[in-house]
Amino acid sequence: MSTTTLKEQNELFPVFLKLEHLTVLVVGGGYVGTEKLTALLQNSPRATIKVVAIQFSPEVLQLALENENISLVAKAFSPEDVAGSDLVIVGINDRQASREISLEAKRQGKLVNVADQPELCDFYLSSVVRKGNLKIAISTNGKSPTLAKRLKETFHDALPEELDQVLDNLQLIRNRLKGDFSAKVTQLNDITKVLATEPTAARKQPSGRFGKIAFLGLFALLFTTLGLVLSPYLSLQEVGNFATSIDPLFYWMIMAGFVAQLVDGALGMGYGVTCTTILMSLGVNLPAISGSIHTAEVFSSGASGYSHYKFGNVNKKLFKVLLIPGVIGAILGAMLLSWVGEEYAGYVRPVLATYTLILGARIVYNAFRKTKERKKIKKAGLLAGAGGFLDSFGGGGWGPLVTSTLISKGRTPRFVIGSVSITEFFVALASSLTFFALLGLGHLPIILGLIIGGVIAAPIAARLAGKLPLKTMFIAVGSLVIIWSLRILLKAVGIF
């Protein structure tokens, strides 16, 4: 006699409900109830929801104020509350009371979900990945919501932001196709076959117009390198002296460039402040610090931007929005600083630091709150222009201003950091060329040291930007913004 061992499997039937046509009863107004209510609103903001609880948390009260389709009933649960509801969700910490509410709802023929008690549930609230019209629900059969949450974060970062555009294009194609259902399916399968083949190679190889931009960027980098060597501001004797007698400070410059680019490439900001802090501690004078950092940043940001693109961290649409305004802002800032003098830039830094300090605190706060729907950035071009101007005129601010603002609006840190980093190359190039034309160039040992260290660190930092957990990146970016902002404010009042 043989025995067959059946492997346990998930037998749940996945369904997407149009909750705007249904009524949902949520029992519980505390932490668990807030979590359930938030999940409902994120996925179905037009659903009619009644919340019954003795007390309501401030978060539930705020959600009710912001959504007129939510009604709050301040009282203990009674069987009459179930009437008129299509679904019942129990979100209270009392297990026995949850069981009794579940039994009553089922007695009245309602489908029930009970927090942390899978055996009482008729359905589960899944972790959901959203990319515009694309929605992916993840279920672990009620065994581990934590794993479902981690998978959600992984898929959210892995799926490109452009997927919603792909869906729109496929809808247009489908509407134009002729033939019966079978013929349309066959044609669509042929069109979308590329999405399932060689995803890694396709993601890593620059192609099309964006690949040309990357190539032109590298060409500009090589052209700038040649211009640096042949610059009329440098003599052959100066280059020869540097090659034959390397000062130990040169190795410290390599270390400074490596650390600064590691921070900037992984977190999307911090190159200037990290370099400045290290160089000041080594006794380098301020004019040398300012000129050297702007020049070296062209090379390190070029290597960083290309590495981010290679590892799939760049949102092409965001890059295009940021590019032109950022470059224009950088040129204007460099020209104004060259004409009026650096002392006026000191008035701009405290204002920028106050703004970014608030953003930094908001980013850290977002790391500890539930995932919220991403807000659309309506004036990203204006933001890039301000960031480029302040980076040139104020001596820094592109990363802290642009990166922190975009992340604080709910944008995915990985794609924000990658897109801002590749744009930073063009911003730094425009700024540096303007400074070269108006002020000249010097401090070769410092510049070369920073360049070498930055180029070495760039691919490592780009890889870290794609691997760090979402919460860790929020905390790291927020903390760096706060430290940068406090340092500028303390310096402005003469304390630091």
Coordinates of C-alpha atoms in Angstrom, one line a residue:
M1 CA 0.0 0.0 0.0
S2 CA 1.5 3.3 -1.0
T3 CA 0.8 6.7 0.6
T4 CA 0.9 10.0 -1.2
T5 CA 1.9 13.2 0.7
L6 CA 0.0 16.2 -0.6
K7 CA 2.0 19.4 -0.4
E8 CA 0.1 22.3 1.2
Q9 CA -0.8 25.0 -1.2
N10 CA -2.5 28.4 -1.3
E11 CA -6.1 27.7 -2.4
L12 CA -7.3 31.3 -2.0
F13 CA -9.1 32.6 -5.1
P14 CA -7.7 36.1 -6.0
V15 CA -10.5 38.7 -6.7
F16 CA -10.3 42.5 -7.2
L17 CA -13.5 44.1 -5.8
K18 CA -15.1 47.3 -6.9
L19 CA -15.5 48.6 -3.4
E20 CA -17.1 51.9 -4.7
H21 CA -20.2 49.8 -5.4
L22 CA -20.2 48.2 -1.9
T23 CA -20.4 49.2 1.8
V24 CA -17.7 48.2 4.2
L25 CA -18.1 48.0 8.0
V26 CA -14.9 48.5 10.0
V27 CA -15.1 47.7 13.7
G28 CA -12.4 49.4 15.7
G29 CA -11.0 52.9 15.8
G30 CA -7.5 52.3 17.3
Y31 CA -4.2 51.3 15.8
V32 CA -5.4 48.1 14.1
G33 CA -8.6 49.8 12.9
T34 CA -6.5 52.7 11.5
E35 CA -4.3 50.2 9.6
K36 CA -7.3 48.5 8.0
L37 CA -9.0 51.8 7.2
T38 CA -5.8 53.1 5.6
A39 CA -5.5 50.0 3.4
L40 CA -9.0 50.4 2.2
L41 CA -8.6 54.0 1.3
Q42 CA -5.3 53.5 -0.5
N43 CA -6.8 50.9 -2.8
S44 CA -10.4 52.1 -3.0
P45 CA -10.6 55.8 -2.0
R46 CA -14.3 56.0 -3.1
A47 CA -15.6 53.1 -1.0
T48 CA -18.4 53.8 1.4
I49 CA -17.0 52.9 4.9
K50 CA -18.7 52.9 8.3
V51 CA -16.4 52.8 11.3
V52 CA -17.9 51.6 14.7
A53 CA -15.8 52.1 17.8
I54 CA -16.1 53.5 21.3
Q55 CA -13.1 55.8 20.7
F56 CA -11.3 56.9 17.6
S57 CA -7.6 57.6 17.2
P58 CA -6.5 61.0 15.9
E59 CA -5.5 59.3 12.6
V60 CA -9.0 57.9 12.1
L61 CA -10.5 61.3 12.9
Q62 CA -8.2 62.9 10.3
L63 CA -9.0 60.4 7.7
A64 CA -12.7 61.0 8.3
L65 CA -12.2 64.7 7.8
E66 CA -10.4 64.2 4.5
N67 CA -12.8 61.6 3.1
E68 CA -16.6 62.4 3.1
N69 CA -17.3 58.7 2.3
I70 CA -16.3 57.7 5.8
S71 CA -18.9 57.8 8.6
L72 CA -17.9 57.4 12.3
V73 CA -20.3 55.8 14.8
A74 CA -19.1 56.3 18.4
K75 CA -20.5 53.3 20.3
A76 CA -19.9 49.7 21.2
F77 CA -20.6 47.1 18.4
S78 CA -24.1 45.7 18.2
P79 CA -25.6 43.2 15.7
E80 CA -27.6 46.1 14.1
D81 CA -24.4 47.6 12.8
V82 CA -23.9 44.8 10.3
A83 CA -27.2 45.5 8.5
G84 CA -26.6 47.2 5.1
S85 CA -22.9 46.2 4.9
D86 CA -21.4 43.9 2.3
L87 CA -18.1 43.3 4.0
V88 CA -17.1 43.4 7.7
I89 CA -13.6 44.0 8.8
V90 CA -12.8 43.6 12.5
G91 CA -9.8 45.6 13.7
I92 CA -9.7 45.4 17.5
N93 CA -7.2 43.8 20.0
D94 CA -9.7 41.8 21.9
R95 CA -9.6 38.3 20.5
Q96 CA -12.8 37.0 22.2
A97 CA -14.8 40.1 21.2
S98 CA -13.4 39.7 17.6
R99 CA -14.6 36.1 17.5
E100 CA -18.1 37.1 18.7
I101 CA -18.4 39.9 16.1
S102 CA -17.2 37.5 13.4
L103 CA -19.8 34.9 14.2
E104 CA -22.6 37.5 14.3
A105 CA -21.5 38.9 10.9
K106 CA -21.4 35.4 9.4
R107 CA -24.8 34.6 10.9
Q108 CA -26.1 37.6 8.9
G109 CA -24.4 36.2 5.7
K110 CA -21.6 38.7 5.5
L111 CA -18.0 38.1 4.5
V112 CA -15.6 38.8 7.4
N113 CA -11.9 39.7 7.9
V114 CA -10.5 39.6 11.4
A115 CA -7.2 41.1 12.3
D116 CA -4.5 38.5 13.3
Q117 CA -7.0 35.6 13.4
P118 CA -6.8 33.8 10.0
E119 CA -9.1 31.0 11.1
L120 CA -12.0 33.5 11.4
C121 CA -11.4 35.2 8.0
D122 CA -13.4 34.6 4.9
F123 CA -10.9 36.8 3.0
Y124 CA -7.6 38.5 3.6
L125 CA -6.3 42.0 2.9
S126 CA -3.3 41.4 0.8
S127 CA -0.1 43.5 0.4
V128 CA -0.5 45.5 -2.8
V129 CA 2.1 46.8 -5.3
R130 CA 0.7 49.7 -7.3
K131 CA 2.2 51.3 -10.4
G132 CA -0.5 53.5 -11.8
N133 CA -3.1 51.1 -13.3
L134 CA -1.1 48.0 -12.6
K135 CA -1.9 46.4 -9.3
I136 CA -0.4 43.2 -7.9
A137 CA -1.8 41.6 -4.8
I138 CA 0.4 39.3 -2.6
S139 CA -0.9 36.6 -0.4
T140 CA 1.0 34.2 2.0
N141 CA -2.2 32.3 2.8
G142 CA -2.4 34.2 6.1
K143 CA 0.9 32.8 7.4
S144 CA 3.2 35.8 7.3
P145 CA 1.9 39.4 6.5
T146 CA 5.5 40.5 7.3
L147 CA 6.9 38.5 4.4
A148 CA 4.1 39.8 2.1
K149 CA 5.1 43.4 3.1
R150 CA 8.8 42.7 2.3
L151 CA 7.9 41.2 -1.1
K152 CA 5.8 44.2 -1.8
E153 CA 8.8 46.5 -1.2
T154 CA 11.0 44.4 -3.4
F155 CA 8.5 44.3 -6.3
H156 CA 7.8 48.0 -6.0
D157 CA 11.5 48.9 -6.4
A158 CA 12.0 46.3 -9.2
L159 CA 9.1 47.4 -11.4
P160 CA 9.9 50.5 -13.5
E161 CA 7.8 53.6 -13.1
E162 CA 7.1 53.6 -16.9
L163 CA 4.9 50.5 -16.6
D164 CA 1.8 52.7 -16.6
Q165 CA 2.8 54.2 -19.9
V166 CA 3.3 50.7 -21.3
L167 CA -0.3 49.8 -20.2
D168 CA -1.7 52.9 -21.9
N169 CA 0.2 52.1 -25.1
L170 CA -1.0 48.5 -25.0
Q171 CA -4.6 49.7 -24.6
L172 CA -4.3 51.8 -27.7
I173 CA -2.7 48.9 -29.6
R174 CA -5.5 46.5 -28.5
N175 CA -8.2 49.0 -29.6
R176 CA -6.7 49.2 -33.1
L177 CA -6.2 45.4 -33.6
K178 CA -8.6 43.6 -35.9
G179 CA -9.8 40.0 -35.8
D180 CA -11.5 37.8 -33.3
F181 CA -10.4 37.4 -29.6
S182 CA -7.9 34.6 -30.4
A183 CA -6.2 36.6 -33.1
K184 CA -5.9 39.7 -30.8
V185 CA -4.4 37.6 -28.0
T186 CA -1.8 36.1 -30.4
Q187 CA -0.8 39.6 -31.6
L188 CA -0.5 41.0 -28.1
N189 CA 1.6 38.0 -27.0
D190 CA 4.0 38.7 -29.8
I191 CA 4.2 42.4 -28.9
T192 CA 4.8 41.8 -25.2
K193 CA 7.2 38.9 -25.6
V194 CA 10.2 41.2 -25.1
L195 CA 9.0 42.0 -21.5
A196 CA 9.6 38.3 -20.5
T197 CA 13.0 37.8 -22.2
E198 CA 16.4 38.8 -21.0
P199 CA 15.2 41.4 -18.5
T200 CA 18.6 41.9 -16.9
A201 CA 20.5 42.5 -20.2
A202 CA 17.7 44.9 -21.4
R203 CA 17.9 46.8 -18.2
K204 CA 21.6 47.2 -18.2
Q205 CA 22.3 48.1 -21.8
P206 CA 21.8 51.7 -22.8
S207 CA 19.7 52.0 -25.9
G208 CA 17.7 54.5 -27.9
R209 CA 17.8 58.2 -27.4
F210 CA 18.5 57.8 -23.7
G211 CA 21.6 55.7 -24.5
K212 CA 22.8 58.4 -26.8
I213 CA 22.4 60.9 -23.9
A214 CA 24.6 58.7 -21.8
F215 CA 27.2 58.4 -24.6
L216 CA 27.2 62.2 -25.1
G217 CA 27.6 62.6 -21.3
L218 CA 30.7 60.4 -21.3
F219 CA 32.0 62.3 -24.4
A220 CA 31.6 65.6 -22.5
L221 CA 33.4 64.0 -19.5
L222 CA 36.4 63.1 -21.7
F223 CA 36.3 66.5 -23.4
T224 CA 36.4 68.2 -20.1
T225 CA 39.3 66.0 -19.0
L226 CA 41.2 67.0 -22.1
G227 CA 40.4 70.6 -21.4
L228 CA 41.6 70.3 -17.9
V229 CA 45.0 69.0 -19.0
L230 CA 45.4 71.6 -21.8
S231 CA 43.9 74.5 -19.8
P232 CA 45.8 77.7 -20.3
Y233 CA 45.5 78.3 -16.6
L234 CA 47.9 75.4 -15.9
S235 CA 51.5 75.2 -16.8
L236 CA 53.4 72.1 -17.9
Q237 CA 55.9 72.8 -15.1
E238 CA 53.1 72.6 -12.5
V239 CA 51.9 69.3 -13.9
G240 CA 55.5 67.9 -14.0
N241 CA 56.2 69.0 -10.4
F242 CA 53.0 67.2 -9.2
A243 CA 53.9 64.0 -11.0
T244 CA 57.5 63.8 -9.6
S245 CA 56.7 64.8 -6.0
I246 CA 53.4 63.6 -4.6
D247 CA 52.4 65.2 -1.4
P248 CA 50.9 62.9 1.3
L249 CA 47.9 65.2 1.2
F250 CA 47.1 63.8 -2.2
Y251 CA 46.2 60.4 -0.7
W252 CA 43.9 62.1 1.8
M253 CA 42.2 63.7 -1.1
I254 CA 41.5 60.3 -2.7
M255 CA 40.0 59.2 0.6
A256 CA 37.9 62.3 0.8
G257 CA 36.6 61.8 -2.8
F258 CA 35.9 58.2 -2.2
V259 CA 33.9 58.8 1.0
A260 CA 32.0 61.8 -0.4
Q261 CA 31.0 59.9 -3.6
L262 CA 30.0 56.8 -1.6
V263 CA 27.6 58.9 0.5
D264 CA 26.3 61.0 -2.5
G265 CA 25.9 58.1 -4.9
A266 CA 24.1 55.9 -2.3
L267 CA 21.9 58.6 -0.8
G268 CA 21.6 61.1 -3.6
M269 CA 23.2 64.0 -1.7
G270 CA 26.1 64.9 0.5
Y271 CA 29.1 65.2 -1.8
G272 CA 29.8 68.9 -1.1
V273 CA 29.2 68.8 2.6
T274 CA 31.2 65.6 3.1
C275 CA 34.2 66.9 1.0
T276 CA 34.1 70.2 2.7
T277 CA 34.1 68.7 6.2
I278 CA 37.0 66.4 5.4
L279 CA 39.1 69.1 3.6
M280 CA 38.5 71.6 6.4
S281 CA 39.7 69.1 9.0
L282 CA 42.9 68.7 6.9
G283 CA 43.5 72.4 7.0
V284 CA 42.8 73.2 3.3
N285 CA 41.9 76.8 2.7
L286 CA 38.3 77.7 1.8
P287 CA 38.9 79.1 -1.7
A288 CA 40.8 75.8 -2.6
I289 CA 37.9 73.8 -1.2
S290 CA 35.2 75.6 -3.2
G291 CA 37.0 75.6 -6.5
S292 CA 38.2 72.0 -6.2
I293 CA 34.9 70.5 -5.2
H294 CA 33.0 72.1 -8.1
T295 CA 35.6 70.8 -10.6
A296 CA 36.0 67.3 -9.2
E297 CA 32.2 66.9 -8.9
V298 CA 31.9 66.9 -12.7
F299 CA 33.9 63.7 -12.9
S300 CA 32.5 61.9 -9.9
S301 CA 28.9 62.8 -10.8
G302 CA 29.5 61.6 -14.4
A303 CA 30.8 58.2 -13.1
S304 CA 28.0 58.0 -10.6
G305 CA 25.2 58.9 -13.1
Y306 CA 26.4 56.3 -15.6
S307 CA 26.6 53.7 -12.8
H308 CA 23.1 54.4 -11.7
Y309 CA 21.8 54.1 -15.3
K310 CA 23.7 50.8 -15.7
F311 CA 22.1 49.4 -12.6
G312 CA 18.6 50.5 -13.6
N313 CA 18.1 53.2 -11.0
V314 CA 17.1 56.0 -13.4
N315 CA 13.6 57.1 -14.2
K316 CA 13.9 58.6 -17.8
K317 CA 10.9 60.8 -17.5
L318 CA 12.1 62.4 -14.3
F319 CA 15.5 62.9 -15.7
K320 CA 14.1 64.7 -18.7
V321 CA 12.0 67.0 -16.5
L322 CA 15.0 67.9 -14.2
L323 CA 17.8 68.3 -16.9
I324 CA 17.2 71.6 -18.7
P325 CA 15.9 73.6 -15.7
G326 CA 18.8 72.3 -13.5
V327 CA 21.4 73.3 -16.1
I328 CA 20.0 76.7 -16.6
G329 CA 19.8 77.3 -12.9
A330 CA 23.4 76.2 -12.4
I331 CA 24.7 78.6 -15.1
L332 CA 22.8 81.5 -13.7
G333 CA 24.0 80.8 -10.2
A334 CA 27.6 80.5 -11.3
M335 CA 27.4 83.8 -13.3
L336 CA 25.8 85.6 -10.4
L337 CA 28.3 84.4 -7.9
S338 CA 31.2 85.4 -10.2
W339 CA 29.8 88.9 -10.5
V340 CA 28.7 89.7 -7.0
G341 CA 31.1 87.8 -4.9
E342 CA 30.8 84.8 -2.5
E343 CA 29.8 86.9 0.5
Y344 CA 26.3 87.3 -0.8
A345 CA 25.9 83.5 -1.1
G346 CA 26.0 83.3 2.7
Y347 CA 22.6 84.8 3.0
V348 CA 21.1 82.1 0.8
R349 CA 22.5 79.1 2.7
P350 CA 20.5 79.6 6.0
V351 CA 17.3 79.8 4.1
L352 CA 18.0 76.7 2.1
A353 CA 19.1 74.9 5.3
T354 CA 15.9 75.8 7.2
Y355 CA 13.8 74.4 4.3
T356 CA 15.9 71.2 4.0
L357 CA 15.9 70.7 7.8
I358 CA 12.1 70.5 7.7
L359 CA 12.2 68.1 4.8
G360 CA 14.8 65.9 6.6
A361 CA 12.5 65.6 9.6
R362 CA 9.6 64.8 7.3
I363 CA 11.6 62.1 5.5
V364 CA 12.6 60.4 8.8
Y365 CA 9.0 60.6 9.9
N366 CA 7.8 58.9 6.7
A367 CA 10.2 56.0 7.3
F368 CA 8.1 55.0 10.4
R369 CA 4.7 55.5 9.0
K370 CA 2.6 53.3 6.8
T371 CA 3.1 53.5 3.1
K372 CA 1.1 56.3 1.5
E373 CA 0.1 57.0 -2.1
R374 CA 2.7 58.9 -4.0
K375 CA 1.9 62.5 -4.7
K376 CA 2.4 64.0 -8.1
I377 CA 5.2 66.5 -8.4
K378 CA 3.7 69.4 -10.4
K379 CA 6.7 71.7 -10.4
A380 CA 9.7 69.4 -10.6
G381 CA 11.3 71.6 -13.3
L382 CA 11.1 74.7 -11.1
L383 CA 12.5 72.6 -8.2
A384 CA 15.5 71.5 -10.4
G385 CA 16.1 75.1 -11.5
A386 CA 16.2 76.3 -7.9
G387 CA 18.5 73.3 -7.0
G388 CA 20.9 74.1 -9.8
F389 CA 21.0 77.8 -8.9
L390 CA 21.6 77.3 -5.2
D391 CA 24.2 74.6 -5.9
S392 CA 26.3 77.1 -7.9
F393 CA 25.5 80.3 -6.0
G394 CA 25.2 78.8 -2.5
G395 CA 28.1 76.3 -2.7
G396 CA 25.8 73.3 -2.5
G397 CA 22.2 72.2 -2.3
W398 CA 21.3 70.3 -5.5
G399 CA 21.1 66.9 -3.7
P400 CA 19.6 68.1 -0.4
L401 CA 17.0 70.3 -2.1
V402 CA 15.9 68.2 -5.1
T403 CA 16.4 64.7 -3.7
S404 CA 14.8 65.4 -0.3
T405 CA 11.8 67.2 -1.8
L406 CA 11.1 64.4 -4.3
I407 CA 11.4 61.7 -1.6
S408 CA 9.3 63.6 0.9
K409 CA 6.5 63.5 -1.7
G410 CA 6.5 59.7 -1.7
R411 CA 8.8 59.0 -4.6
T412 CA 10.8 55.8 -4.5
P413 CA 14.3 56.7 -3.1
R414 CA 16.1 54.4 -5.5
F415 CA 14.8 56.0 -8.6
V416 CA 15.0 59.5 -7.2
I417 CA 18.6 59.1 -6.2
G418 CA 19.5 57.6 -9.6
S419 CA 17.7 60.2 -11.6
V420 CA 19.0 63.1 -9.6
S421 CA 22.6 61.7 -9.7
I422 CA 22.7 61.4 -13.5
T423 CA 21.2 64.9 -13.8
E424 CA 23.8 66.2 -11.4
F425 CA 26.6 65.5 -13.9
F426 CA 25.1 67.9 -16.4
V427 CA 24.4 70.5 -13.7
A428 CA 27.9 70.2 -12.3
L429 CA 29.4 70.4 -15.9
A430 CA 27.4 73.5 -16.7
S431 CA 28.4 75.1 -13.4
S432 CA 32.1 74.2 -13.7
L433 CA 32.4 75.4 -17.3
T434 CA 30.9 78.7 -16.3
F435 CA 33.3 79.0 -13.4
F436 CA 36.2 78.0 -15.7
A437 CA 35.3 80.8 -18.2
L438 CA 34.9 83.5 -15.6
L439 CA 37.4 82.6 -12.8
G440 CA 39.9 80.1 -14.1
L441 CA 41.2 76.9 -12.5
G442 CA 43.7 75.8 -9.9
H443 CA 44.5 73.4 -7.0
L444 CA 45.4 70.4 -9.3
P445 CA 46.5 67.9 -6.6
I446 CA 43.2 68.4 -4.6
I447 CA 41.1 68.1 -7.8
L448 CA 42.8 64.9 -9.1
G449 CA 42.6 63.3 -5.6
L450 CA 38.9 63.9 -5.3
I451 CA 38.3 62.7 -8.9
I452 CA 40.2 59.4 -8.4
G453 CA 38.4 58.6 -5.1
G454 CA 35.0 59.6 -6.5
V455 CA 35.4 57.5 -9.7
I456 CA 36.4 54.4 -7.6
A457 CA 33.4 54.8 -5.3
A458 CA 30.7 55.6 -7.9
P459 CA 29.8 52.0 -9.0
I460 CA 29.8 50.8 -5.4
A461 CA 27.5 53.6 -4.3
A462 CA 25.1 53.0 -7.3
R463 CA 24.9 49.3 -6.3
L464 CA 24.1 50.3 -2.7
A465 CA 21.3 52.6 -3.8
G466 CA 19.5 49.6 -5.3
K467 CA 20.1 47.2 -2.4
L468 CA 19.4 49.2 0.8
P469 CA 16.0 48.5 2.3
L470 CA 13.4 51.3 1.7
K471 CA 13.1 52.2 5.4
T472 CA 16.9 52.3 5.8
M473 CA 17.2 54.6 2.8
F474 CA 14.5 57.0 4.1
I475 CA 16.3 57.2 7.5
A476 CA 19.7 57.6 6.0
V477 CA 18.6 60.3 3.6
G478 CA 16.6 62.1 6.2
S479 CA 19.4 62.0 8.8
L480 CA 22.0 63.3 6.3
V481 CA 19.7 66.2 5.3
I482 CA 19.2 67.1 9.0
I483 CA 22.9 67.0 9.7
W484 CA 23.7 69.1 6.6
S485 CA 21.0 71.6 7.5
L486 CA 22.0 72.0 11.2
R487 CA 25.7 72.4 10.2
I488 CA 24.8 75.3 7.8
L489 CA 22.5 77.0 10.4
L490 CA 25.1 76.7 13.2
K491 CA 27.8 78.0 10.9
A492 CA 25.5 81.0 10.0
V493 CA 25.2 82.0 13.6
G494 CA 28.9 81.5 14.3
I495 CA 28.6 78.4 16.5
F496 CA 30.1 75.9 14.1

